[in-house]
Coordinates of C-alpha atoms in Angstrom, one line a residue:
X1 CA 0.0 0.0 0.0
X2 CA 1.4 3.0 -0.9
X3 CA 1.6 5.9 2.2
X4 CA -0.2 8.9 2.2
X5 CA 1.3 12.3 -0.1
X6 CA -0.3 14.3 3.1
X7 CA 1.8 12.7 6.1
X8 CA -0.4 13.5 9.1
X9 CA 1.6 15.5 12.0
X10 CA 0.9 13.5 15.2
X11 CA 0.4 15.3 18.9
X12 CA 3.1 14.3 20.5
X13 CA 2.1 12.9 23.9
X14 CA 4.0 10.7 26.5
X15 CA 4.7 7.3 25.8
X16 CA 3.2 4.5 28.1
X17 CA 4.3 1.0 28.3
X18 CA 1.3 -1.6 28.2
X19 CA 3.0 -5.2 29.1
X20 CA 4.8 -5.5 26.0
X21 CA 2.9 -2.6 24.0
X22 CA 3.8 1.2 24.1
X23 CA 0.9 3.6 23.9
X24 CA 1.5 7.3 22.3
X25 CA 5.0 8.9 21.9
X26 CA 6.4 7.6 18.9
X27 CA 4.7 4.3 18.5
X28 CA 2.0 3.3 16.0
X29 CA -1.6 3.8 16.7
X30 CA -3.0 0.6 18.9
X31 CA -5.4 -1.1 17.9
X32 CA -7.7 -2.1 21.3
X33 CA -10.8 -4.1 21.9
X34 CA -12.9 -5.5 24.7
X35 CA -14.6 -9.0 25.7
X36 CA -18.0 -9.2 25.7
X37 CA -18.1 -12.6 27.8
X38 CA -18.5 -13.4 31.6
X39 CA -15.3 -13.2 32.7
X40 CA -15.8 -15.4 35.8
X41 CA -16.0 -18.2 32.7
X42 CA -12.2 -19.0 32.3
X43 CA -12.7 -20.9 28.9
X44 CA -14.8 -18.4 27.4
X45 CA -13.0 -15.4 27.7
X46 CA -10.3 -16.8 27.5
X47 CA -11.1 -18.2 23.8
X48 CA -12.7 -14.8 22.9
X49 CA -9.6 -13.0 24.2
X50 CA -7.0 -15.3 21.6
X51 CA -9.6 -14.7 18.8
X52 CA -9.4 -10.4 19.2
X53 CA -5.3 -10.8 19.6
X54 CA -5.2 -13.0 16.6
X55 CA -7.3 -11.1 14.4
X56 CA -4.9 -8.0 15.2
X57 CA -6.1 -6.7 18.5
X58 CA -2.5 -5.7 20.4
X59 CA -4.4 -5.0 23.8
X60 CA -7.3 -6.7 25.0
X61 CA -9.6 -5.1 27.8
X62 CA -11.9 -7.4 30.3
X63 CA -14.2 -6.9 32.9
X64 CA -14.1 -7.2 36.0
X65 CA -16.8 -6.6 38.3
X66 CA -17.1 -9.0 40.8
X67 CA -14.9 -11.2 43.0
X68 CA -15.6 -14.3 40.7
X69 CA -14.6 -12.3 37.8
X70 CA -11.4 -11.4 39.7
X71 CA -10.2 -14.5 40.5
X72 CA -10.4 -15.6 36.9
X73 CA -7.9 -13.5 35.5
X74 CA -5.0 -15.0 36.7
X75 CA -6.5 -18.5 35.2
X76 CA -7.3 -16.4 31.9
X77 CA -4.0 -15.4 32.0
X78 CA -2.4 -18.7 32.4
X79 CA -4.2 -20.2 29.8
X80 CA -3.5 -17.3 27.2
X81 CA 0.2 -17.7 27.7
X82 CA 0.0 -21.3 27.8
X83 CA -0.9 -20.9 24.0
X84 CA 1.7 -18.9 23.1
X85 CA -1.0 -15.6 23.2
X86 CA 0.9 -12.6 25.2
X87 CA -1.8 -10.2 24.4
X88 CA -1.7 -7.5 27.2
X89 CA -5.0 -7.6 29.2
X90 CA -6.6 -4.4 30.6
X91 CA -9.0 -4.7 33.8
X92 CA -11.9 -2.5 33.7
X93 CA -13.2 -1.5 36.8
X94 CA -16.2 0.1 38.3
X95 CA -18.0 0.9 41.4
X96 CA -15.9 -1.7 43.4
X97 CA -12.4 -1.5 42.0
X98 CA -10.6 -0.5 44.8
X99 CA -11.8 -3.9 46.9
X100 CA -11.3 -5.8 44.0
X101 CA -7.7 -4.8 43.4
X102 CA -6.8 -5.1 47.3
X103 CA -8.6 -8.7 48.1
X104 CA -7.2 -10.1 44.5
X105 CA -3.7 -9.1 44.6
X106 CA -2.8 -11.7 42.2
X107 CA -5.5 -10.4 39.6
X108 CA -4.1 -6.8 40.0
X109 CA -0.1 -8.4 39.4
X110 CA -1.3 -10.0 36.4
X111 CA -3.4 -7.4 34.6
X112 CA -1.1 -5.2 32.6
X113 CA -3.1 -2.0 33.1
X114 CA -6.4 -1.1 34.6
X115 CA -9.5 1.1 33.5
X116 CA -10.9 3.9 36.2
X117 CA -14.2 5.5 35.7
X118 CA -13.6 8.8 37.6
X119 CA -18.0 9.3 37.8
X120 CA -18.3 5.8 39.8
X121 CA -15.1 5.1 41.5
X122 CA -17.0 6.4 44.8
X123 CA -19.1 9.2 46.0
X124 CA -18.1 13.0 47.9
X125 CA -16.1 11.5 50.6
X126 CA -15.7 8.0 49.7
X127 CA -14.6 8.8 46.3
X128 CA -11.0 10.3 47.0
X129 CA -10.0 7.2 49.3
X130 CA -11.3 4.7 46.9
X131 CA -9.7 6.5 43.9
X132 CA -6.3 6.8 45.8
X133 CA -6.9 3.1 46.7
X134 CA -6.4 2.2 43.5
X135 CA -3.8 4.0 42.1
X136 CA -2.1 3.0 44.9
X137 CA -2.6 -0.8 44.1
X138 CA -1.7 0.3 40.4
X139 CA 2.2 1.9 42.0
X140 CA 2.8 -1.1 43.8
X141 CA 2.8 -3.7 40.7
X142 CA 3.5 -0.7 38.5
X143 CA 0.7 -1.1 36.2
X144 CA -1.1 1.8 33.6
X145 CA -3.9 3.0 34.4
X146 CA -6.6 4.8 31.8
X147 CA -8.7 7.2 33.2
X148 CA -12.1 6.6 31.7
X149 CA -14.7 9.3 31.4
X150 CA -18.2 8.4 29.4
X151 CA -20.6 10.7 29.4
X152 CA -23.4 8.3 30.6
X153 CA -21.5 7.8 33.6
X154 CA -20.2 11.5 34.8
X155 CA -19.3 12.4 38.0
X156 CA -23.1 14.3 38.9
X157 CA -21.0 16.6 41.5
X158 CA -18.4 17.8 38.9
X159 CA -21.5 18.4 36.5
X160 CA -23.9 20.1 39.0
X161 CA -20.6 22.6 40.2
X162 CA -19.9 23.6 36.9
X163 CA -24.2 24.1 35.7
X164 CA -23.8 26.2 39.0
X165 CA -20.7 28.5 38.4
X166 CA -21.8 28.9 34.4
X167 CA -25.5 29.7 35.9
X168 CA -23.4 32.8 37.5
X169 CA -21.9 34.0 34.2
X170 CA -23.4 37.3 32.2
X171 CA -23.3 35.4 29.6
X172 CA -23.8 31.5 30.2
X173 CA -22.8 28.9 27.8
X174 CA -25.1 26.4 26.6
X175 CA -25.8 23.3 28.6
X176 CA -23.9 20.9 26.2
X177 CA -20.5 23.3 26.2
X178 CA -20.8 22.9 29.9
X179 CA -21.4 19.1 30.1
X180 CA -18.2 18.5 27.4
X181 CA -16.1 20.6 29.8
X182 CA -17.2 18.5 32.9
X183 CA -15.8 15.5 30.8
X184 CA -12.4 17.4 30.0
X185 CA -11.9 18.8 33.4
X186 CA -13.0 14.8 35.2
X187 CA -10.2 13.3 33.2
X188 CA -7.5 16.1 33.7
X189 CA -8.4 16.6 37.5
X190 CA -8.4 13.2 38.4
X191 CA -5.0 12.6 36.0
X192 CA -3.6 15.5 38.1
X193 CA -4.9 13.5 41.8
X194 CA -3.0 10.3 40.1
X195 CA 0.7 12.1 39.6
X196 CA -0.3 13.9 43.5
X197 CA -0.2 10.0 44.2
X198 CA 2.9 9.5 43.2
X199 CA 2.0 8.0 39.5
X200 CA 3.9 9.3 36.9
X201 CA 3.0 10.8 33.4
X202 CA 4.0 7.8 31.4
X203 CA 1.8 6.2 33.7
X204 CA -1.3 7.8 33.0
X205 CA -4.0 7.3 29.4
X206 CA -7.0 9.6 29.0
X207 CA -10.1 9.1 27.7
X208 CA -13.5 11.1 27.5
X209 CA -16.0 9.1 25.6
X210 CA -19.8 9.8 24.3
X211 CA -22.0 8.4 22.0
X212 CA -22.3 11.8 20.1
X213 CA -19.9 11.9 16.9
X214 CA -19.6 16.1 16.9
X215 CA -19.0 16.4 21.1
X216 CA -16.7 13.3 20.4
X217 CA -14.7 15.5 18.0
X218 CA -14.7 18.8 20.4
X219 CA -13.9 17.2 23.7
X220 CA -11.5 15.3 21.9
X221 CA -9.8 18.9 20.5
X222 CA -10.1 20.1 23.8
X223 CA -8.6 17.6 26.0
X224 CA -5.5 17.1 23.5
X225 CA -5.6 20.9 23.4
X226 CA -4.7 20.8 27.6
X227 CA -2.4 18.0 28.8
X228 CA 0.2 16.1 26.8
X229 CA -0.9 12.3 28.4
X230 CA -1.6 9.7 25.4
X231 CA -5.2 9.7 24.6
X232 CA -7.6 6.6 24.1
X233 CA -9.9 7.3 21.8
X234 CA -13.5 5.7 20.7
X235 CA -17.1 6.5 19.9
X236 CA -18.9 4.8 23.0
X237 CA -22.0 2.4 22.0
X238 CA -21.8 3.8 18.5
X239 CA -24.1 1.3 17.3
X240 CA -24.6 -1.7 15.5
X241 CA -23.7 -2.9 11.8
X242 CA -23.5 0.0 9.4
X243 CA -24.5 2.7 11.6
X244 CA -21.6 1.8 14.3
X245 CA -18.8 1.5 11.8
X246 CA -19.8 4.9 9.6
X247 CA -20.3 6.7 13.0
X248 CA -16.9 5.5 14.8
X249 CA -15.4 6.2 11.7
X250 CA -16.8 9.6 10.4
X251 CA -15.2 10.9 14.5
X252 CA -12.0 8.7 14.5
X253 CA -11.0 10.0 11.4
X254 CA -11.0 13.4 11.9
X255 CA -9.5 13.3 15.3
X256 CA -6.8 11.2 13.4
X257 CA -6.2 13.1 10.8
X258 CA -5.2 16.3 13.4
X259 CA -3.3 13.7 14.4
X260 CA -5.4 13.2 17.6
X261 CA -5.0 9.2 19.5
X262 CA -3.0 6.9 20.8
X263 CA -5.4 3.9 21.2
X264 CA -8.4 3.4 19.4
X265 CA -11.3 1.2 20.3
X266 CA -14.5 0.3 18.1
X267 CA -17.3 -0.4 20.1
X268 CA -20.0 -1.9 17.9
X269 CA -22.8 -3.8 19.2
X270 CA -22.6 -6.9 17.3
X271 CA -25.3 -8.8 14.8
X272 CA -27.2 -11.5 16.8
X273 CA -24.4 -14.0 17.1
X274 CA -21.7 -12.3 15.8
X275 CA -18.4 -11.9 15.4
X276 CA -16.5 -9.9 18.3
X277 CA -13.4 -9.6 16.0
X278 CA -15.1 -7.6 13.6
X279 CA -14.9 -4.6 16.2
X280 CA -11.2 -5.2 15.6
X281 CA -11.0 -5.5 11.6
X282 CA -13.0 -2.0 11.4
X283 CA -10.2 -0.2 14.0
X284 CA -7.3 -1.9 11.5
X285 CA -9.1 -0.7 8.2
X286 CA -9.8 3.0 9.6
X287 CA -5.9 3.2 10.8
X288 CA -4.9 1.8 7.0
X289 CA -7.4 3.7 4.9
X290 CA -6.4 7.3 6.6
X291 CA -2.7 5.6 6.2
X292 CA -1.4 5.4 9.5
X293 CA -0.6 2.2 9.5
X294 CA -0.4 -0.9 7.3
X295 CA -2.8 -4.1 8.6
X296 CA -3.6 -6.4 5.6
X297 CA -3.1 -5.9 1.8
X298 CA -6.0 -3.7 0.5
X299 CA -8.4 -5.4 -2.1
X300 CA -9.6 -2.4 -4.3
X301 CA -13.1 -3.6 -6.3
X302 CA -15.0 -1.4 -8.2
X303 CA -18.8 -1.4 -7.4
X304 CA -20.3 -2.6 -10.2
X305 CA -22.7 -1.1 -13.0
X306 CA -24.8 -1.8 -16.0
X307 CA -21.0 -3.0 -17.6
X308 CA -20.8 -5.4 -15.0
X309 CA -24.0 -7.9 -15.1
X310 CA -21.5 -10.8 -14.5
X311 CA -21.2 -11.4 -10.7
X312 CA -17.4 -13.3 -11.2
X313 CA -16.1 -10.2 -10.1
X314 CA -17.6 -9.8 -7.0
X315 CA -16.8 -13.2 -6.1
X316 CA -13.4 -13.0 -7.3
X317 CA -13.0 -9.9 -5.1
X318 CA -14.4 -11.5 -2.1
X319 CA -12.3 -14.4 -2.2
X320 CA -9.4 -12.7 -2.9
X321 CA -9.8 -10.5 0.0
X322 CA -10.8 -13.1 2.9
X323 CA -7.4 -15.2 0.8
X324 CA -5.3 -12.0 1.7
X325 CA -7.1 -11.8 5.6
X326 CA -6.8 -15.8 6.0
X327 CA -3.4 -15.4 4.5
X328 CA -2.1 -12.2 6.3
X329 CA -0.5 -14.0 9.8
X330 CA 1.4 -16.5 8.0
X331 CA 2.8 -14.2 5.9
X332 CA 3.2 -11.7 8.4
X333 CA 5.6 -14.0 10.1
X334 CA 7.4 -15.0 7.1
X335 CA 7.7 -11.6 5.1
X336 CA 8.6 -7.9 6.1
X337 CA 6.4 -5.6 4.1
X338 CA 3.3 -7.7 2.6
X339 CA 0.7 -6.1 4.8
X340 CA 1.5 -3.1 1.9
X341 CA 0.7 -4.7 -1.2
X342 CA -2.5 -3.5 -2.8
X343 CA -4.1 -5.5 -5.0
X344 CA -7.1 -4.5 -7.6
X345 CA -10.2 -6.8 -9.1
X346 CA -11.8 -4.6 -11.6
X347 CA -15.2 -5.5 -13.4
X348 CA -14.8 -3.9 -16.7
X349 CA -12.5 -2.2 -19.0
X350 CA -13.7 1.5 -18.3
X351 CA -11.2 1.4 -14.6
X352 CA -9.9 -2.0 -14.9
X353 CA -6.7 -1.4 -16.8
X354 CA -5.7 2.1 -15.0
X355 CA -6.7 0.8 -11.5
X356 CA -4.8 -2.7 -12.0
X357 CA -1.3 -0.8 -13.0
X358 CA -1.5 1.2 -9.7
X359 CA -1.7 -1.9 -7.7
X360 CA 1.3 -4.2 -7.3
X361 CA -1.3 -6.9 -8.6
X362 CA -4.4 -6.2 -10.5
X363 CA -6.8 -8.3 -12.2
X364 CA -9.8 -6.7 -15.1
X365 CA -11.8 -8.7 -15.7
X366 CA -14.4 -8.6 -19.0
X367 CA -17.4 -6.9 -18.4
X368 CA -20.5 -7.7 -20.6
X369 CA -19.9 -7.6 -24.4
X370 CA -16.0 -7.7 -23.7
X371 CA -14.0 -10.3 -25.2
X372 CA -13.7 -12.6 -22.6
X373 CA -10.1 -12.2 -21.4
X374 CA -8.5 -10.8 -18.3
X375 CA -5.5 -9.0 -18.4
X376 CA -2.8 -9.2 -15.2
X377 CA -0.8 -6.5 -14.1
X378 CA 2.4 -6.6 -12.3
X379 CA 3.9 -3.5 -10.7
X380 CA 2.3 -1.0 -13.3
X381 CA 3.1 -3.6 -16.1
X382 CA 0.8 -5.9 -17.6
X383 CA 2.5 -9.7 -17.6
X384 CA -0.4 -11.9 -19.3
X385 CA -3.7 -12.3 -19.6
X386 CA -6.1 -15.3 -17.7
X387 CA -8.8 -16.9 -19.8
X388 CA -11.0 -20.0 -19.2
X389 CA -13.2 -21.7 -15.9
X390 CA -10.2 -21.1 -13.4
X391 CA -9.1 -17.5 -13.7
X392 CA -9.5 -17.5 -9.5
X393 CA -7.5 -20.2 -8.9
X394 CA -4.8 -18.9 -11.3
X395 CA -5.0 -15.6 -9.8
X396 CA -4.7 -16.6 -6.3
X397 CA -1.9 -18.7 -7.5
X398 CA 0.2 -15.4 -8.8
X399 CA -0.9 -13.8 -6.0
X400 CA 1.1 -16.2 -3.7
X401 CA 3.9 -16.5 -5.8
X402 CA 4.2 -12.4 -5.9
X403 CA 4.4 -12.7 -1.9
X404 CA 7.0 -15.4 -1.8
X405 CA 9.3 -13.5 -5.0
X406 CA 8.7 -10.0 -4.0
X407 CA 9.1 -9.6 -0.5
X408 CA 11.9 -10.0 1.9
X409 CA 12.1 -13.0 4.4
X410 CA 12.4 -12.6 7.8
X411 CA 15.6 -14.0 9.6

C-alpha cells in the first residue's frame, strides 16, 4: 500500500508501556478491543480473548466486576500464555475496583493496566479514598492505568458545580458546552490526583468518551488541546452494523487526521451471534485507509454497474480479500512488508486497466460484451492475460507467488 502524499503530524504525547505494547509517543496507533463474555467463565473469555489478539487486537480489555470475575484473571491469563498468546489484558473496573484490586492481589499483578471511571469510583467522601486506593494498588505492581470518562456515567458533583458556576456568568454557555467541559476537566483533575499520588506521566491514558460523533470531536480537541498524556480514543456504543462502523469512523477519522489518538477502540454492538473480531477489523481498516498504518493488503473492487452484469467479479474480489485476511498472519511471520501490497479486481475495461497498474497486482476482468479475457498486471506492467473456468485459482496462484518472490524473508 502505498503511504499517504499528506503525512499527518501527530500530537506528541507521553509514551506509556502496556505489558509488551507502548501507547502514544512515537509508536504506531494501537489497535484495542474488549470481551464481551463473563469473565468469571475461564474458557470463554479466555477463547474470545486469543480470537481479538489473533485477528490483530495488540491489547485486550476485560471486565471485572465481581470477586468471581477477579479470580479468573489469573487463570485467563495462564491459559493465554500457555498458547503462546501474550496479548496484554486491561481490567476494567467500576463501582468496586478498589476492593477488588486489594482482596485479588494476584488479579491486579497479572493485569497489565487497569480502567478507572472517575464518575463511579465512589461518592463525595468516599470517592478520593477509593480513587487513591487504586492508584495505589496500580504503584505497587507498576501497572497503567486509563482514566475513563463516558458521558453516561459522569461524576453528577463535577456536573452540578460547573451548571452552577456557568448559571453565574453574564453570559452563560449552553448546557452541552458545559457538560463536554465536565468531561475534559474529570479526566485532567483526576489525572492531576493520580501524579499527586505519586503516578507518573508515562503512567497515566486519558479518555473522555460519548455516543455523540460532533462532542466526540470537540472534547476530543479540547482535551489534546490541555495535557500532553496519550489519549484513548473511541465512539462509545456507537451502534450496530453500518451505523456503528460509519459513526466510529466519520469521528475517528478526523480526530486522526489532526493527528489526535493513541489507542483506538471500536465499540460496535454486534449482529445477533456475531463476530467480536469484527470490532477489531473496522479499527485496522480505519488506521490503514487514513494511512497510518499498514494491517492487511488492501483489495480495491470497483462497485459494479450496468458493464458489470457478470457477478465473477464480486466473487473473485471476495475471495481474494478473505485469501489476503486468511493469508495475512502466516505471511506476516514469514515476510517484512506484505501487509503493503494492494491488489485491484476490476469489473470492466472502463477502470480496470488504469486501476490494475497502480496496484502491485491487478486483475480486469471482461465486463458484458468484452471479449472474454483478463489481463494481469504486475507493478504497473501488464505480464499476461487469464482466460477460461479457473481465472480464480490462477489468480490466487500469482498472488502467492508475488508474496514469496517480491518480498523479503524474515531472519
Amino acid at each position: 500500500m502505498s503511504t499517504s502524499n499528506f503525512p499527518i503530524s501527530r500530537r506528541k504525547s507521553v509514551p506509556v508501556e502496556i505489558g509488551r505494547v507502548t501507547v502514544g509517543g512515537d509508536a504506531p496507533i494501537m489497535v484495542q478491543s474488549m470481551t464481551n463474555t463473563d469473565t468469571a467463565d475461564v474458557e470463554a473469555t479466555a477463547q474470545q480473548t486469543a480470537a481479538l489478539a489473533r485477528a490483530g487486537s495488540e491489547v485486550v480489555r476485560i471486565t471485572v466486576d465481581r470477586k468471581e470475575a477477579a479470580a479468573a484473571v489469573p487463570r485467563i491469563r495462564e491459559i493465554l500464555d500457555k498458547q503462546g498468546c501474550h496479548v496484554p489484558l486491561v481490567g476494567d473496573f467500576h463501582y468496586i475496583g478498589h476492593k477488588l484490586l486489594t482482596d485479588f492481589p494476584e488479579c491486579a499483578e497479572v493485569l497489565d493496566k487497569y480502567r478507572i471511571n472517575p464518575g463511579n469510583v465512589g461518592h463525595r467522601a468516599k470517592r478520593d479514598a477509593q480513587f487513591a486506593t487504586m492508584i495505589e494498588v496500580a504503584l505497587k505492581y507498576d501497572k497503567p492505568v486509563r482514566i475513563g470518562v463516558n458521558w453516561g456515567s459522569l461524576d453528577q458533583d463535577l456536573v452540578v458545580r460547573l451548571m452552577d458556576e456557568n448559571a453565574a456568568l453574564k453570559e452563560p454557555r449552553d448546557a452541552a458546552e458545559v457538560t463536554r467541559e465536565a468531561l475534559v476537566l474529570s479526566a485532567l483533575e483526576s489525572a492531576q490526583r493520580a501524579e499527586e499520588l505519586g503516578m507518573g506521566r508515562d503512567k497515566i491514558i486519558l479518555s473522555c468518551k460519548v455516543s455523540d460523533v460532533q462532542d466526540l470531536i470537540a472534547v476530543y480537541a479540547d482535551l489534546a488541546a490541555r495535557c500532553d498524556y496519550a489519549l484513548h480514543l473511541g465512539l462509545t456504543e456507537a451502534g450496530m452494523g453500518s451505523k456503528g462502523i460509519v459513526s466510529s469512523t466519520a469521528a475517528l477519522a478526523v480526530l486522526l487526521q489532526q493527528g489526535i489518538g493513541d489507542t483506538i477502540r471500536i465499540s460496535l454492538t454486534p449482529e445477533p451471534g456475531g463476530d467480536r473480531t469484527q470490532e477489531v477489523i473496522v479499527a485496522q481498516e480505519i488506521l490503514q485507509t487514513t494511512g497510518l498504518r499498514a494491517f492487511t493488503p488492501q483489495v480495491i473492487a470497483c462497485p459494479g454497474c450496468g458493464r458489470t452484469t457478470s457477478t465473477f467479479f464480486q466473487e473473485l474480489a471476495e475471495k481474494i480479500q478473505s485469501h489476503v485476511r486468511n493469508s495475512m498472519p502466516e505471511w506476516g511471520k514469514k515476510y517484512i512488508g506484505v501487509e503493503e501490497m494492494s491488489l485491484a479486481v476490476m469489473g470492466c475495461i472502463v477502470n480496470g486497466p488504469g486501476e490494475s497498474k497502480h496496484a502491485d497486482i491487478g486483475i480486469s476482468l471482461p465486463g458484458t460484451g468484452e471479449d472474454p479475457a483478463a489481463p494481469v498486471f504486475i507493478d504497473g506492467e501488464k505480464a499476461m492475460t487469464l482466460r477460461g473456468a479457473n481465472i480464480a485459482e490462477e489468480f490466487h496462484k500469482i498472488v502467492d507467488d508475488y508474496v514469496e518472490t517480491r518480498y523479503q524473508r524474515r531472519a
